[in-house]
PDB file of C-alpha atoms in Angstrom:
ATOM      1  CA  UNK A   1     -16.064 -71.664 106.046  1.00 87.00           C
ATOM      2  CA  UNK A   2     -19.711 -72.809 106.062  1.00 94.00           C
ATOM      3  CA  UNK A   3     -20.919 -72.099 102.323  1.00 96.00           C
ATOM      4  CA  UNK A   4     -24.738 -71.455 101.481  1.00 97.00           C
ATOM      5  CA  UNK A   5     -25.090 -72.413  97.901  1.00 97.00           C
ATOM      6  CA  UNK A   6     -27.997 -71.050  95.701  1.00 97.00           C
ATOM      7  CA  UNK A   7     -29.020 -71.633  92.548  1.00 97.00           C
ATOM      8  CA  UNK A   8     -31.737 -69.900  89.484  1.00 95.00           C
ATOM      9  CA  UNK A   9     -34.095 -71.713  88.023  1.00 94.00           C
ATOM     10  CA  UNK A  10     -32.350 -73.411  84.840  1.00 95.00           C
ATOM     11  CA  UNK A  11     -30.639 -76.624  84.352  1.00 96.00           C
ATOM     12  CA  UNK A  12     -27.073 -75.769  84.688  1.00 95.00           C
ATOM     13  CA  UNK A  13     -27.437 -74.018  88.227  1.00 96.00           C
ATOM     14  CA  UNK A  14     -29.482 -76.756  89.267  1.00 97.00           C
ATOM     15  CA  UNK A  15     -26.802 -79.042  88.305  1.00 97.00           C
ATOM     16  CA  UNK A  16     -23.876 -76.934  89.980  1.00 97.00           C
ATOM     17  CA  UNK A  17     -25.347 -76.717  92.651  1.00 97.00           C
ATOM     18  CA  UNK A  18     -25.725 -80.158  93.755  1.00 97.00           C
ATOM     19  CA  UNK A  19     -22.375 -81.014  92.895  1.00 97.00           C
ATOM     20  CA  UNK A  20     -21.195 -78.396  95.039  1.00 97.00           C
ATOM     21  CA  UNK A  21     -23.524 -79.187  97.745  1.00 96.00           C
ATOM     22  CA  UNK A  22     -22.064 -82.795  97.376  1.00 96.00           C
ATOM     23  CA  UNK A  23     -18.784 -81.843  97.476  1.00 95.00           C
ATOM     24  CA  UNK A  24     -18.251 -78.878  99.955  1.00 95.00           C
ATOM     25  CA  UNK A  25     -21.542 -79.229 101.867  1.00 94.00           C
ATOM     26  CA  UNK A  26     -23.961 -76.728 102.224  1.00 92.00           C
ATOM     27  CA  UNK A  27     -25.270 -74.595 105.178  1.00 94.00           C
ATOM     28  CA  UNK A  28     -28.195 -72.427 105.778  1.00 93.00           C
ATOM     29  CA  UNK A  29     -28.162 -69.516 104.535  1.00 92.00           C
ATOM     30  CA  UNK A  30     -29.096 -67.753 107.850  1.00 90.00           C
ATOM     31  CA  UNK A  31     -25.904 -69.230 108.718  1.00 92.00           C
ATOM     32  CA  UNK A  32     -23.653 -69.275 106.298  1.00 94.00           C
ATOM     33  CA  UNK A  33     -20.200 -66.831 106.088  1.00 95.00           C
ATOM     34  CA  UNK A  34     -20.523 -66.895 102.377  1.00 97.00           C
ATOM     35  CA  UNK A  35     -23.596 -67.229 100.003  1.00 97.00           C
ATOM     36  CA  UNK A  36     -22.574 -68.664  96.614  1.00 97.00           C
ATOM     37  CA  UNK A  37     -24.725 -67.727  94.229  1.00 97.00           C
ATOM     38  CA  UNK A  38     -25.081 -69.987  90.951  1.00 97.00           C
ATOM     39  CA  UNK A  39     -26.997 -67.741  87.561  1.00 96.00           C
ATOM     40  CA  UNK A  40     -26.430 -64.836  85.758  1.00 93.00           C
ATOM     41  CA  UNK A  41     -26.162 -61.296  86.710  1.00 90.00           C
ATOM     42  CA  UNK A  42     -30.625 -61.367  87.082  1.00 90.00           C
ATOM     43  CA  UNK A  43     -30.287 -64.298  89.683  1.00 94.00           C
ATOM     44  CA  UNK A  44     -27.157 -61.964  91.208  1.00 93.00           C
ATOM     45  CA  UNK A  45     -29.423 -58.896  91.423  1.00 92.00           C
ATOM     46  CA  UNK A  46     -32.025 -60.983  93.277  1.00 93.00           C
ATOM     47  CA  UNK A  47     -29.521 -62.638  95.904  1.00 95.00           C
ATOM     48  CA  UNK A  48     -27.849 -59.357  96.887  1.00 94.00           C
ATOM     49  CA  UNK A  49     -31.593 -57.942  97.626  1.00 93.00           C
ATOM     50  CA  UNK A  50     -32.601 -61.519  99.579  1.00 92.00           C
ATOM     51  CA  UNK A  51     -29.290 -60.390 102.185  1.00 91.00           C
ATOM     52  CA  UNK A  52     -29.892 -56.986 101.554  1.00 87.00           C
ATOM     53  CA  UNK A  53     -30.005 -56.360 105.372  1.00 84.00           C
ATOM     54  CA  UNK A  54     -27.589 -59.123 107.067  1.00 85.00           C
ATOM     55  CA  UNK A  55     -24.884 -58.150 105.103  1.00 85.00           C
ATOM     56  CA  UNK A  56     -23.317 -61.194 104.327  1.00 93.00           C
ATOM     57  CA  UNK A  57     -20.501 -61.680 101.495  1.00 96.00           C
ATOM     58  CA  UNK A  58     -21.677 -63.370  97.642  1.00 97.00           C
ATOM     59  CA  UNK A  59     -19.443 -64.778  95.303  1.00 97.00           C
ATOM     60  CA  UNK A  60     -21.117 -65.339  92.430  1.00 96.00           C
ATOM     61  CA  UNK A  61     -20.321 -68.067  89.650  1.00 97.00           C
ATOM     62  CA  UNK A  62     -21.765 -67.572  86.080  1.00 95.00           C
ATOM     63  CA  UNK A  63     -24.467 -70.385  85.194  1.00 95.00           C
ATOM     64  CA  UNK A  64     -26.593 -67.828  83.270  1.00 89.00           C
ATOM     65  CA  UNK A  65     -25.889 -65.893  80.613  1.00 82.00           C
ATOM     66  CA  UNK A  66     -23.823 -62.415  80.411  1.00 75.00           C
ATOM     67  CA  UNK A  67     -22.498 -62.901  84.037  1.00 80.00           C
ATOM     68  CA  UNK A  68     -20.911 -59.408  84.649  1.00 84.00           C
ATOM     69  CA  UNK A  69     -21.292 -59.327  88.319  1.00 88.00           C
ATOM     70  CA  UNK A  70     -20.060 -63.088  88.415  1.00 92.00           C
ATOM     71  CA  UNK A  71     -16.788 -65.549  88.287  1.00 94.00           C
ATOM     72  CA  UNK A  72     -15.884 -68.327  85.571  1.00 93.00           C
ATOM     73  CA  UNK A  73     -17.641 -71.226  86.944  1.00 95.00           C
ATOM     74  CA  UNK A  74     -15.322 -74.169  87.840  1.00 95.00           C
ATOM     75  CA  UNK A  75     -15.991 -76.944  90.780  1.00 95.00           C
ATOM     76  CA  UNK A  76     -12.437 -77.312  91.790  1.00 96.00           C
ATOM     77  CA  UNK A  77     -10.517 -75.097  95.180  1.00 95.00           C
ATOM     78  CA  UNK A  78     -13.952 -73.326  95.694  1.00 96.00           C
ATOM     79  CA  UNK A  79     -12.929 -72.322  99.335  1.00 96.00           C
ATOM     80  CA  UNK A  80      -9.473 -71.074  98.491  1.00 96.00           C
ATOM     81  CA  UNK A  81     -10.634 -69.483  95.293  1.00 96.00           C
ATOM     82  CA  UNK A  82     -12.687 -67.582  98.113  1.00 97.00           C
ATOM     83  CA  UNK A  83     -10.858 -67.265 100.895  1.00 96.00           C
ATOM     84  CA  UNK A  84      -8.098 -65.322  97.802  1.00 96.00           C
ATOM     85  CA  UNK A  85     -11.294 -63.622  96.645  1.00 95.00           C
ATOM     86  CA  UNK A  86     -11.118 -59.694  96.104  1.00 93.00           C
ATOM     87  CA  UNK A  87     -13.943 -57.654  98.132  1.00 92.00           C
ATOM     88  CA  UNK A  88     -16.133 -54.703  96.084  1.00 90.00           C
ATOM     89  CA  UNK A  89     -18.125 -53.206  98.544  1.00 91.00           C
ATOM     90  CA  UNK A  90     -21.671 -51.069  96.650  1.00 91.00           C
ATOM     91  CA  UNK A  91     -23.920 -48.791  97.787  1.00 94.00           C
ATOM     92  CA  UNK A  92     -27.475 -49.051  96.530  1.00 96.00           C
ATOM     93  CA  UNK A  93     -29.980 -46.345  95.567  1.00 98.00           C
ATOM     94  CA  UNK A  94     -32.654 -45.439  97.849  1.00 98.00           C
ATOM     95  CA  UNK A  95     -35.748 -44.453  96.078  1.00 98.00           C
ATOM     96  CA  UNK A  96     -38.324 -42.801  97.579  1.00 98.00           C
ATOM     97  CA  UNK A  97     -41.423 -42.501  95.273  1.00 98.00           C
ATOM     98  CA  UNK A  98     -44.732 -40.285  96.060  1.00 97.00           C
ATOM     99  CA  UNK A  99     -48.044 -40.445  94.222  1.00 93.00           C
ATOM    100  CA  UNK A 100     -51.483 -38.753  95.302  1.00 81.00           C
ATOM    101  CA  UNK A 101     -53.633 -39.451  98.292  1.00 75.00           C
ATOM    102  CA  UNK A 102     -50.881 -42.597  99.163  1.00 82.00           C
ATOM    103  CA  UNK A 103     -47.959 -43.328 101.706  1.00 90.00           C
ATOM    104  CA  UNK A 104     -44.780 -42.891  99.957  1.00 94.00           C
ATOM    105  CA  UNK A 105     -42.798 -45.525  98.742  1.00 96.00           C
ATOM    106  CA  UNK A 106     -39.637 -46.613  99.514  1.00 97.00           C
ATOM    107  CA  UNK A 107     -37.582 -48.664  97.755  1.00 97.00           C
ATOM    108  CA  UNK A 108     -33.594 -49.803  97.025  1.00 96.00           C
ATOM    109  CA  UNK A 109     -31.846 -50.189  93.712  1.00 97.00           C
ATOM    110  CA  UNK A 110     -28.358 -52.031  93.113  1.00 95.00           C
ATOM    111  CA  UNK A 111     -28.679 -51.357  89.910  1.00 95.00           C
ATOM    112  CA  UNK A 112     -30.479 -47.994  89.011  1.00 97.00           C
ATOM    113  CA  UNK A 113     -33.502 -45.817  89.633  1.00 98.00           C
ATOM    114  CA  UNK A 114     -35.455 -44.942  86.286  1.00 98.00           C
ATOM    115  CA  UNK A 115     -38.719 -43.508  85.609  1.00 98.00           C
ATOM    116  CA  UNK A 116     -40.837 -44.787  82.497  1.00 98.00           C
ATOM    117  CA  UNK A 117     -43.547 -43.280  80.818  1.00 97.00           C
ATOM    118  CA  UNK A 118     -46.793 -45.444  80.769  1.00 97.00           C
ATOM    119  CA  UNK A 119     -48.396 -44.684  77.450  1.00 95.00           C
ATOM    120  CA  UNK A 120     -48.250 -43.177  74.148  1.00 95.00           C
ATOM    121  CA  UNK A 121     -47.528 -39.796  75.422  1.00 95.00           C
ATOM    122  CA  UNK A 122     -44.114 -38.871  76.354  1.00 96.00           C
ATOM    123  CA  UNK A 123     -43.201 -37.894  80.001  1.00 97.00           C
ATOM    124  CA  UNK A 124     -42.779 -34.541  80.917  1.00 98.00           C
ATOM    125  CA  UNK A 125     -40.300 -33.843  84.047  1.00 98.00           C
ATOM    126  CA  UNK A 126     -38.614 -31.596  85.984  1.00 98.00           C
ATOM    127  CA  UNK A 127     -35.222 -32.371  87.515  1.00 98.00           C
ATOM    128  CA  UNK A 128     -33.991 -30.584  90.796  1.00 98.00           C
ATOM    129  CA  UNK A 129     -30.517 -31.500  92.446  1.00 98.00           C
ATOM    130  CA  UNK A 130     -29.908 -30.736  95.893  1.00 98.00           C
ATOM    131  CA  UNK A 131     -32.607 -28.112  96.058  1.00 97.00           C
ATOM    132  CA  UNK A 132     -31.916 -26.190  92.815  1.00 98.00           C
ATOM    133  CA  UNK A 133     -33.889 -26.160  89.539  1.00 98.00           C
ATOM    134  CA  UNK A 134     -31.141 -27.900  86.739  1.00 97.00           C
ATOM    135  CA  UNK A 135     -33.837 -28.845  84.002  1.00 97.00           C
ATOM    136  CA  UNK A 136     -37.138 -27.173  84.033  1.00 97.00           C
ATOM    137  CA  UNK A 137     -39.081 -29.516  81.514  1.00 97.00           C
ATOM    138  CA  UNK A 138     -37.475 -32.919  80.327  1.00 97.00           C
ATOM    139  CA  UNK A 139     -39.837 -34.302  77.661  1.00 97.00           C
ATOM    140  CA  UNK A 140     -38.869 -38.351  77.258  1.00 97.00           C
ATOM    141  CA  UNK A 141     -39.528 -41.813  77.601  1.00 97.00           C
ATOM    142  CA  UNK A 142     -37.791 -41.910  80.775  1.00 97.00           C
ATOM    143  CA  UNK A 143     -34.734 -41.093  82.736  1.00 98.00           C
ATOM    144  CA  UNK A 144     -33.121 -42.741  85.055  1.00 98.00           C
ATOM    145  CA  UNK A 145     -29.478 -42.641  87.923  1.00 98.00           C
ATOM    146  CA  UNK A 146     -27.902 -45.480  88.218  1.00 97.00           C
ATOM    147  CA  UNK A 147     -24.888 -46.414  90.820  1.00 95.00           C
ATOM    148  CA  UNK A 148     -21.489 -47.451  89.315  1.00 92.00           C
ATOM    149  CA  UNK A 149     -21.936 -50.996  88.706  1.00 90.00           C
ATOM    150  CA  UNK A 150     -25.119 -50.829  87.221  1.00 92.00           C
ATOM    151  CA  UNK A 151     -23.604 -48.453  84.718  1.00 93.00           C
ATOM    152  CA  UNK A 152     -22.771 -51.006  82.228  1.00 89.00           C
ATOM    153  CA  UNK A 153     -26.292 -52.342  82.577  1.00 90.00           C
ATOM    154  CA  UNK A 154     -29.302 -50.457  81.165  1.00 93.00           C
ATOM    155  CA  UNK A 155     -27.722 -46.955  81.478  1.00 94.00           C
ATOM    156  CA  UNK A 156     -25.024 -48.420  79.111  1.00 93.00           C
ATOM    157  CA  UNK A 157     -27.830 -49.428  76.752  1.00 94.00           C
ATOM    158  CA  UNK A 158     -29.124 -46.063  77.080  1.00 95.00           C
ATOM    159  CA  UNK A 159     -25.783 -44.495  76.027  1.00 94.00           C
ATOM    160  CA  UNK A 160     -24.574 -43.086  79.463  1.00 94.00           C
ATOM    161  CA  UNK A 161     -21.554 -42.936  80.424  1.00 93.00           C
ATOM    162  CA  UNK A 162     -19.276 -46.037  82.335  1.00 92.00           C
ATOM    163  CA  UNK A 163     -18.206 -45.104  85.926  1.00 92.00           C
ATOM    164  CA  UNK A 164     -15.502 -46.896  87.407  1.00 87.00           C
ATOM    165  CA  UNK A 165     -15.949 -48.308  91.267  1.00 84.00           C
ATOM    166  CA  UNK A 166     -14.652 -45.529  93.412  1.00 83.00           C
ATOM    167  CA  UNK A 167     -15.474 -42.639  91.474  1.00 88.00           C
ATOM    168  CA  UNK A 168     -17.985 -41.182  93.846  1.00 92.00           C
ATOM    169  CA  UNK A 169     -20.421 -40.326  90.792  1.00 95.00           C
ATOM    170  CA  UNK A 170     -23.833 -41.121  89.414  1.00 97.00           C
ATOM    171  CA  UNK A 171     -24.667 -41.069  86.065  1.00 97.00           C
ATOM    172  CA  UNK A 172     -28.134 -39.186  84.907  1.00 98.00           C
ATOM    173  CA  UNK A 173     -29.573 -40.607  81.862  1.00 98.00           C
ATOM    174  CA  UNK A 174     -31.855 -39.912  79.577  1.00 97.00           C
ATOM    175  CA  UNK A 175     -34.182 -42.434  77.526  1.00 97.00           C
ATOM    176  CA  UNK A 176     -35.399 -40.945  74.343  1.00 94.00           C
ATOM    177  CA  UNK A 177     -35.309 -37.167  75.264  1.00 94.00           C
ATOM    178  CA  UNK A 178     -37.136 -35.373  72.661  1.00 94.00           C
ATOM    179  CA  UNK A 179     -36.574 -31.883  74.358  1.00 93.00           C
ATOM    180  CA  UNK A 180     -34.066 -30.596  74.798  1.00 94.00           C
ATOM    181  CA  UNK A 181     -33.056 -32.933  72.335  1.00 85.00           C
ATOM    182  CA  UNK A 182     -29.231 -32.411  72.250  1.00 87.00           C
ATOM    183  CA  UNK A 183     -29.406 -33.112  76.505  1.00 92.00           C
ATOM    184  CA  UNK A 184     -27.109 -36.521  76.824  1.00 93.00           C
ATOM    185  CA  UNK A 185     -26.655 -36.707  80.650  1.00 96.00           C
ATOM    186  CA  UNK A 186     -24.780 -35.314  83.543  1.00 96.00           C
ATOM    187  CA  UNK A 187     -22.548 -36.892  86.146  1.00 97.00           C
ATOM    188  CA  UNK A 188     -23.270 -36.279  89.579  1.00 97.00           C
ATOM    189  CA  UNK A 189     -21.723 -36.359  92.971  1.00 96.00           C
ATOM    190  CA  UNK A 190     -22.229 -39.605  94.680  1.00 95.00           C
ATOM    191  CA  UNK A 191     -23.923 -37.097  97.971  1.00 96.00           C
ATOM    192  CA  UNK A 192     -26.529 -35.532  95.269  1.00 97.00           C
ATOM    193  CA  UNK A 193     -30.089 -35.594  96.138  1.00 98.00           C
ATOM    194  CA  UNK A 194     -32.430 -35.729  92.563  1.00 98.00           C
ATOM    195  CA  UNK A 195     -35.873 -35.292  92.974  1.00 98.00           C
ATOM    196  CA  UNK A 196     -38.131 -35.405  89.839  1.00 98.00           C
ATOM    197  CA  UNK A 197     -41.223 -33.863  89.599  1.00 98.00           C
ATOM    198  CA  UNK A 198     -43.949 -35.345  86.986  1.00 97.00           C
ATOM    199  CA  UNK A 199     -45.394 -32.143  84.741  1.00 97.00           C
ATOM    200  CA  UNK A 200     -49.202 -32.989  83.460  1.00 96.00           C
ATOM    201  CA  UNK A 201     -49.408 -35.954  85.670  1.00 92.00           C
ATOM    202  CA  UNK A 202     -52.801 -36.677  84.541  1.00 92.00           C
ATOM    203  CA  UNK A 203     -52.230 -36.550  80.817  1.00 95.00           C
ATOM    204  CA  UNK A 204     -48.809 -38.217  81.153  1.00 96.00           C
ATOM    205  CA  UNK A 205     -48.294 -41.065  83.537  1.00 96.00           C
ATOM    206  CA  UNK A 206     -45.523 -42.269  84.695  1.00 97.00           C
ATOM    207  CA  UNK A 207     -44.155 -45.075  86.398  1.00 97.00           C
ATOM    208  CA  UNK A 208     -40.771 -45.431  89.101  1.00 98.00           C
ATOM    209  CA  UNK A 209     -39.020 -48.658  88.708  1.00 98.00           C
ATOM    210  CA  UNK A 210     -35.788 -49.070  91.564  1.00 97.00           C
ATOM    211  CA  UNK A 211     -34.700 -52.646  90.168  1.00 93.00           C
ATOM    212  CA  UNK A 212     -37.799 -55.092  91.345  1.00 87.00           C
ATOM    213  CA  UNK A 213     -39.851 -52.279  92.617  1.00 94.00           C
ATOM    214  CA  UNK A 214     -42.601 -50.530  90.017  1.00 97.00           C
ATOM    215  CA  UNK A 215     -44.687 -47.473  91.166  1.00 96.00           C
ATOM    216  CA  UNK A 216     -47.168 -46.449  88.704  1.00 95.00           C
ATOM    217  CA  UNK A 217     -48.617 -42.979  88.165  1.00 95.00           C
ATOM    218  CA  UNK A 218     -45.989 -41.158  90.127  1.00 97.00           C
ATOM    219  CA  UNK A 219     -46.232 -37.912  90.870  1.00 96.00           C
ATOM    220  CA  UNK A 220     -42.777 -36.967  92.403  1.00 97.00           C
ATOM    221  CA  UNK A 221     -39.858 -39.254  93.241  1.00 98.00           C
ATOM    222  CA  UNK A 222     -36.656 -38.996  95.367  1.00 98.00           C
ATOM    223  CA  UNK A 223     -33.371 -40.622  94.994  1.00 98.00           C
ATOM    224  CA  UNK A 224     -29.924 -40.371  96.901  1.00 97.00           C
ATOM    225  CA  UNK A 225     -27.052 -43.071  97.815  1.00 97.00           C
ATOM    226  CA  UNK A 226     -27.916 -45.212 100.723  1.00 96.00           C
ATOM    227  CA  UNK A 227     -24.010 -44.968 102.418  1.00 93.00           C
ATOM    228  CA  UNK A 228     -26.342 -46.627 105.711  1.00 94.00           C
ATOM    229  CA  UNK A 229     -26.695 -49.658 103.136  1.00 94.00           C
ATOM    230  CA  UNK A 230     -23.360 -51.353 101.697  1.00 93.00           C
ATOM    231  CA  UNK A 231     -23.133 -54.592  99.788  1.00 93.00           C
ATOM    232  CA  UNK A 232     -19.994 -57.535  99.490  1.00 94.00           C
ATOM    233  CA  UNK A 233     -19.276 -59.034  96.400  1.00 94.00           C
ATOM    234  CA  UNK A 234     -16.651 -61.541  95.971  1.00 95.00           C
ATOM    235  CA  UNK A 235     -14.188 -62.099  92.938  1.00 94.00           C
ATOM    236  CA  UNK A 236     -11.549 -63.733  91.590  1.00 93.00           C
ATOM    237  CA  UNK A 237      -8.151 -61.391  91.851  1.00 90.00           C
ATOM    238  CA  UNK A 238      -7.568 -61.629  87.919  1.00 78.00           C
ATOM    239  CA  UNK A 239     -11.266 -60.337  86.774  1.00 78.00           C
ATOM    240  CA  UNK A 240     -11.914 -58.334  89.539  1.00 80.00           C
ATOM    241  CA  UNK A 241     -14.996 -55.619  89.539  1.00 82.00           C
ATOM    242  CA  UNK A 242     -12.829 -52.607  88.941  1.00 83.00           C
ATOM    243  CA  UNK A 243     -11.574 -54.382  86.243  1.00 84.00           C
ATOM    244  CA  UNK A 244     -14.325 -55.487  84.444  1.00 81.00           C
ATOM    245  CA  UNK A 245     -15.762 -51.797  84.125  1.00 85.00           C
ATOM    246  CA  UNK A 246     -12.645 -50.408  82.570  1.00 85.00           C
ATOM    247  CA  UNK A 247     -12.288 -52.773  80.445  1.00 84.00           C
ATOM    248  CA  UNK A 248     -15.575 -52.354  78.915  1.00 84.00           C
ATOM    249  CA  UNK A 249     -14.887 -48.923  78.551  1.00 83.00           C
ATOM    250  CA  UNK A 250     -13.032 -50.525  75.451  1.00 87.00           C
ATOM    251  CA  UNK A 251     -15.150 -53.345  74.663  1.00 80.00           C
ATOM    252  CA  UNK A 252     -16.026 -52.257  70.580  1.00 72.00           C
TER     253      UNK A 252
END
């Protein structure tokens, strides 16, 4: 198994990573059948993007901080501890986001899709799934859709709901809504098409963020499940993916 080992830029990756290196060699990671990635879930995001398109497997060990999307960290039976490892395979978000007098841009999110309003005045938006009208006038900081396992990242913090791996939803979130105030949400099919359209562009800008990937001054903005695009990630068969989002479902 020819292992390319990467690490983020702090001390304690750095230091994993050449003791790994040292002991269980390290290939290219053009050719490697595994990338290892040493961080926290940030440096996680940013390797799963780098082999976005070749597909390969990442098992990721936590030398960061939170480490959601990663295993304990421990030097020893790193092969077998891989070769036992449990798949979860994701779908990102494809993003497709359109301002005046420019190309449109395109963009994928493991994580979620949320649009932001750039200054002091709220955004103002209207939400359309599949085709048909659902929210005429949103007026917010933001919204965003996020896939499954970035549920328990900022759509958590914005009080959407947890999906579990497998459950063929989305969640739509709100940030802020100030009307209709009492609007929390809605879970959609994991086919859905949401388009957003910015109201008062000019007197409310607003910015599309898919992950890495900021558009400013939006004016309407496309999002659906890229099934063409599907990621590996690697873990342990005790703390499993599946796992980890039900049980935070009862993290108090």
């Amino acid at each position: 198994m020819k292992l390319a080992i990467l690490a983020a830029h702090n001390e304690a990756a750095r230091i994993a990573q050449e003791v790994l290196a040292a002991r269980y060699g390290a290939a290219s990671p053009d050719k490697a059948d595994v990338v290892v990635a040493l961080g926290g879930d940030g440096f996680m995001l940013e390797t799963l993007h780098r082999f976005l398109r070749r597909g390969v497997p990442v098992y990721g060990m936590n030398r960061g901080s939170v480490g959601f999307l990663m295993n304990d960290y421990r030097e020893e039976d790193l092969p077998e501890r891989i070769a036992a490892a449990q798949e979860a395979t994701l779908h990102p978000l494809r993003m497709m986001a359109f301002c005046n007098g420019g190309p449109p841009v395109e963009a994928l999110a493991i994580n979620e899709v949320s649009l932001l309003r750039e200054s002091r005045q709220a955004a103002k938006i209207r939400i359309l799934v599949d085709g048909k009208q659902r929210l005429a006038e949103l007026i917010c900081d933001g919204i965003l859709i996020s896939t499954p396992a970035g549920s328990t990242a900022y759509n958590l913090s914005a009080h959407g709901p947890i999906v579990p791996l497998g459950a063929n939803l989305l969640p739509l979130t709100p940030i802020s809504a100030f009307r209709p105030r009492r609007w929390r949400g809605a879970l959609l099919p994991s086919e859905a098409e949401v388009v957003f359209e910015i109201l008062e562009r000019d007197k409310r800008p607003t910015a599309a963020v898919a992950d890495y990937t900021e558009v400013r001054d939006v004016s309407r903005v496309e999002v659906r499940e890229a099934r063409d695009v599907s990621l590996t990630l690697l873990f342990d068969p005790d703390h499993g993916l599946s796992e980890r989002i039900i049980a935070e479902q009862f993290t108090v």
